PDB file of C-alpha atoms in Angstrom:
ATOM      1  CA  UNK D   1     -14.970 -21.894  22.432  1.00  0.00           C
ATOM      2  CA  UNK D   2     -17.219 -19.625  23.950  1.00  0.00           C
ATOM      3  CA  UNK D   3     -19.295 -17.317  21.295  1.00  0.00           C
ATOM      4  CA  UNK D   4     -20.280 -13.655  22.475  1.00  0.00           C
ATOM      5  CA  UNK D   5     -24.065 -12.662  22.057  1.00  0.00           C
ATOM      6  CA  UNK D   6     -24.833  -9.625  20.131  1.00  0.00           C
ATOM      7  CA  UNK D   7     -25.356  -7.362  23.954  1.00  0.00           C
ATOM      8  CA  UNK D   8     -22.171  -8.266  25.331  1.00  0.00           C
ATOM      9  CA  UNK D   9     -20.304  -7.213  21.170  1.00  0.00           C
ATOM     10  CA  UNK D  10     -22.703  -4.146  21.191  1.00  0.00           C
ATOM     11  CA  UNK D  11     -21.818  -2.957  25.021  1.00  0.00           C
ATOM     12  CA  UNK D  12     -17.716  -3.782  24.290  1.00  0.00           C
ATOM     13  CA  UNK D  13     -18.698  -1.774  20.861  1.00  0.00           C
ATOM     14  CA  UNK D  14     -19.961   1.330  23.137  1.00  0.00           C
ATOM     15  CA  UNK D  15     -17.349   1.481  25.329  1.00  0.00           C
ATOM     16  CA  UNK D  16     -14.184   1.392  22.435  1.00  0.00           C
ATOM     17  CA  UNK D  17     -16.235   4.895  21.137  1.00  0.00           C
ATOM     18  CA  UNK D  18     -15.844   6.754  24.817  1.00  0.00           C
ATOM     19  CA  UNK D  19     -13.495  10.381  23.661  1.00  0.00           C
ATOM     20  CA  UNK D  20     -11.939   9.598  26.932  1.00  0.00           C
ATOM     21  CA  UNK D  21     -10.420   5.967  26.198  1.00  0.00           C
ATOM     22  CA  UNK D  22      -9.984   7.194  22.587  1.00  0.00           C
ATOM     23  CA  UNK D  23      -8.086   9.993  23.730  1.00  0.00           C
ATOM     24  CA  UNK D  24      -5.733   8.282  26.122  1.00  0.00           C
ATOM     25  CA  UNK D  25      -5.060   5.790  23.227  1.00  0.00           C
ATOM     26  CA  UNK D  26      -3.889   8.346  20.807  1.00  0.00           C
ATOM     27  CA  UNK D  27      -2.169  10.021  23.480  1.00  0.00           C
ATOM     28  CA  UNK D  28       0.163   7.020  24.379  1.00  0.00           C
ATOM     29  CA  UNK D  29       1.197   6.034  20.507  1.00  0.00           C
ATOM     30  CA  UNK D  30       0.989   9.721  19.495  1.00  0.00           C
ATOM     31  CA  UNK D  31       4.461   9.954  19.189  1.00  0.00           C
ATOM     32  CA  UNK D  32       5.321   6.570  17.751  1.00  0.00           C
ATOM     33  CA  UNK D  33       2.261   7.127  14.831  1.00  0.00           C
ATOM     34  CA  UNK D  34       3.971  10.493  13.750  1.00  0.00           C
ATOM     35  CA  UNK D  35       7.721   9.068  13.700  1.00  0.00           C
ATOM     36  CA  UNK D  36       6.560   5.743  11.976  1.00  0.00           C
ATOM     37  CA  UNK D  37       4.551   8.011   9.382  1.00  0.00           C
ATOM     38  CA  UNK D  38       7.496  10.749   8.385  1.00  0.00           C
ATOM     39  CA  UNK D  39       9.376   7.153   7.419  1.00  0.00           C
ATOM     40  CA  UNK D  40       6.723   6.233   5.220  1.00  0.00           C
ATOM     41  CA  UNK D  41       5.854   9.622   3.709  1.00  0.00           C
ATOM     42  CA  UNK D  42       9.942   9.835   2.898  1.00  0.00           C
ATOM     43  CA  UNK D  43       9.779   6.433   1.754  1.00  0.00           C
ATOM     44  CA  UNK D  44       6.942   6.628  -0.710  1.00  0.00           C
ATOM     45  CA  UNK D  45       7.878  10.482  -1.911  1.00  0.00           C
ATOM     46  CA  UNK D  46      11.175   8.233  -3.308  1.00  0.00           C
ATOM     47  CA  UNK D  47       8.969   5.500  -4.666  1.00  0.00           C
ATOM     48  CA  UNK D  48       6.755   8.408  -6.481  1.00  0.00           C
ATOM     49  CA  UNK D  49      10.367   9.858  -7.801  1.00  0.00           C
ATOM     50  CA  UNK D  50      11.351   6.543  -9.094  1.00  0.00           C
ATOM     51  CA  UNK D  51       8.334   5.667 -10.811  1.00  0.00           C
ATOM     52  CA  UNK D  52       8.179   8.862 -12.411  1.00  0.00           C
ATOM     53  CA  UNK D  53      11.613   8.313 -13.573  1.00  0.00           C
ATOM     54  CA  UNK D  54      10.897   5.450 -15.742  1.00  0.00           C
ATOM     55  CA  UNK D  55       7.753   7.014 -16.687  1.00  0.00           C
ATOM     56  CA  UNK D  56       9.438   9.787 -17.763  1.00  0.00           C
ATOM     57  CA  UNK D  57      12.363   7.117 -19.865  1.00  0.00           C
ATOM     58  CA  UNK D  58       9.231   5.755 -21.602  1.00  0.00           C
ATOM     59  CA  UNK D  59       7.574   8.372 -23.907  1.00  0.00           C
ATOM     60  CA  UNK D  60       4.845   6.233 -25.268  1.00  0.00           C
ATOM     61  CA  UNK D  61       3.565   6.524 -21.492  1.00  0.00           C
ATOM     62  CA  UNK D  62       0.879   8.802 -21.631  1.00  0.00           C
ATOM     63  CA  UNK D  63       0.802  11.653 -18.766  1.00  0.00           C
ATOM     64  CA  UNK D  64      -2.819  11.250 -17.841  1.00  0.00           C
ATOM     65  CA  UNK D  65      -1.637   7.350 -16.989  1.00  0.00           C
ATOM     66  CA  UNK D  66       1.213   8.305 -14.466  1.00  0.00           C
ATOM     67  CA  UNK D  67      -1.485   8.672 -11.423  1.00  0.00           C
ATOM     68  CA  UNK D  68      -2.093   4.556 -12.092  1.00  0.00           C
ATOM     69  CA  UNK D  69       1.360   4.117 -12.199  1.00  0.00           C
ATOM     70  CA  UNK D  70       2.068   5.868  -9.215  1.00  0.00           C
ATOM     71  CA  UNK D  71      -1.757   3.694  -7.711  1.00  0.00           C
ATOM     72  CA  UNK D  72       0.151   0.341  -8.891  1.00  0.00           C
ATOM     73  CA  UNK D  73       3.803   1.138  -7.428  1.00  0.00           C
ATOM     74  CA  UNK D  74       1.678   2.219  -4.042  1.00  0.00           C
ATOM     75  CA  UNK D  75       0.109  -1.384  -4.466  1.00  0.00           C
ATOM     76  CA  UNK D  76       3.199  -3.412  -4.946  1.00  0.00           C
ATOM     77  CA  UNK D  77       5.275  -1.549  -2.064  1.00  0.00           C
ATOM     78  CA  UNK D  78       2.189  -2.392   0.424  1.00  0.00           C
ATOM     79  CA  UNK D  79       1.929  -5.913  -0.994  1.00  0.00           C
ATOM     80  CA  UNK D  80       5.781  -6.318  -0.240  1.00  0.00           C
ATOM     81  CA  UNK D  81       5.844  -4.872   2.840  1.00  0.00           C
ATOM     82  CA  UNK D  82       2.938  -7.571   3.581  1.00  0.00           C
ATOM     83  CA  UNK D  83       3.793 -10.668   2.170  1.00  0.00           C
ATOM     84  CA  UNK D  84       6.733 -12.692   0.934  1.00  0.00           C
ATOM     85  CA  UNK D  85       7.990 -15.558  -0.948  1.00  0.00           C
ATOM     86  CA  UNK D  86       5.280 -17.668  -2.977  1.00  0.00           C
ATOM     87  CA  UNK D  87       2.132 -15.564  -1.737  1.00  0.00           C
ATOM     88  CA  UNK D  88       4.274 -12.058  -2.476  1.00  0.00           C
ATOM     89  CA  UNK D  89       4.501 -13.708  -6.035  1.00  0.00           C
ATOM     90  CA  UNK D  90       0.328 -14.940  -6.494  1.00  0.00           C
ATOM     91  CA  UNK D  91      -0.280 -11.224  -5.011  1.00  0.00           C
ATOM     92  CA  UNK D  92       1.221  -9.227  -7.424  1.00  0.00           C
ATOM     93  CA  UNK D  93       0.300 -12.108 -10.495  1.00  0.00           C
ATOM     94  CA  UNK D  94      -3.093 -10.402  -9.733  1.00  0.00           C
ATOM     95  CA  UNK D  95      -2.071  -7.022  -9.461  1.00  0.00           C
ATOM     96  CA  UNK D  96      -0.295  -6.869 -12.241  1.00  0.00           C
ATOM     97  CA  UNK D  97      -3.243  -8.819 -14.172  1.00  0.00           C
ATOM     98  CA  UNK D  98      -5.604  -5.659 -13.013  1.00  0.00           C
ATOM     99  CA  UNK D  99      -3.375  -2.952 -13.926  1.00  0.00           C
ATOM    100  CA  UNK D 100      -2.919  -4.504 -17.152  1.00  0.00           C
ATOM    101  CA  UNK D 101      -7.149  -4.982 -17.695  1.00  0.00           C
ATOM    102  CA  UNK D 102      -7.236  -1.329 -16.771  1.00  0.00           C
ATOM    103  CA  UNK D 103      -4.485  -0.247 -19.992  1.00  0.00           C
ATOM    104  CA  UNK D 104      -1.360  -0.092 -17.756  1.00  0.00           C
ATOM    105  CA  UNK D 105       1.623  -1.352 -20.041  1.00  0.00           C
ATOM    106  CA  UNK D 106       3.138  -4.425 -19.036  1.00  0.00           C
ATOM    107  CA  UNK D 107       6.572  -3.862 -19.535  1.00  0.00           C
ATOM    108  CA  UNK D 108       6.699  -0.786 -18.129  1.00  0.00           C
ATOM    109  CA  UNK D 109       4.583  -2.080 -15.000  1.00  0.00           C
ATOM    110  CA  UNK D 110       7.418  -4.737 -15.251  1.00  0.00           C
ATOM    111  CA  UNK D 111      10.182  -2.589 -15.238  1.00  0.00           C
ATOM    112  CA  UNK D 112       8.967  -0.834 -11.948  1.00  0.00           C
ATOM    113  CA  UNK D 113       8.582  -3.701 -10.263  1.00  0.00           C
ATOM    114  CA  UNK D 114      12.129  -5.055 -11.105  1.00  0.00           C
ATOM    115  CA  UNK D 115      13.951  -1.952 -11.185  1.00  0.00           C
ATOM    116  CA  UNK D 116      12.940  -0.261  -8.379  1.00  0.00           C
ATOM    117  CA  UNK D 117      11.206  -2.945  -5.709  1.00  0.00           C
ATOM    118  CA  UNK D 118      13.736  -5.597  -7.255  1.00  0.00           C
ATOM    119  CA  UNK D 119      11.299  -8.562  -7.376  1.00  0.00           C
ATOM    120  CA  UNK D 120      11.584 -10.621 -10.225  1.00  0.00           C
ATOM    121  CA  UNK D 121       8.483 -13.504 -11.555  1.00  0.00           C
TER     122      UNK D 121
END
């Protein structure tokens, strides 16, 4: 396998930042960016209602800690839309592990992540 010198990555690098190609390339997926992106917005505005749901069932939870909530659900959703089976599982092991170090409740971390994204350990 052939390996590129640094001109030919730096010349390839110049020509990706013309306004013209840039343009074009926007142009052409314009419309499929803007209907794949009003799925996700719906899609994660119902996540956000969910969480805050059992946030709001679980009175200990302090209000100043529903924005990590709302940062962890926004992790798991990505992770499961990413991975699957055993590597889904180590993935969110180790989110869960830093959501915990950073005073999220487990339980109620668990509870979103059963409840709502239906993925059990």
């Amino acid at each position: 396998m052939a390996v590129k010198d640094a001109h030919s990555r730096i010349l390839k690098y110049i020509k990706k930042l013309d306004p013209e190609i840039i343009k074009l390339r926007f142009e052409a997926q314009k419309e499929e960016m803007i209907t794949k992106i009003v799925n996700i917005y719906a899609e994660l505005a119902s996540l956000d209602q969910k969480i805050k749901e059992v946030l709001d069932a679980h009175p200990e939870t302090i209000p100043t800690q529903y924005f990590y909530y709302f940062s962890y659900g926004r992790e798991l959703w990505k992770l499961k839309n990413k991975y699957g089976g055993l590597t889904l599982f180590k993935q969110i092991n180790a989110l869960e592990l830093k959501w915990e170090a950073k005073g999220l409740n487990k339980k109620i971390m668990e509870k979103i992540r059963v409840d709502i994204f239906g993925i059990t350990l």
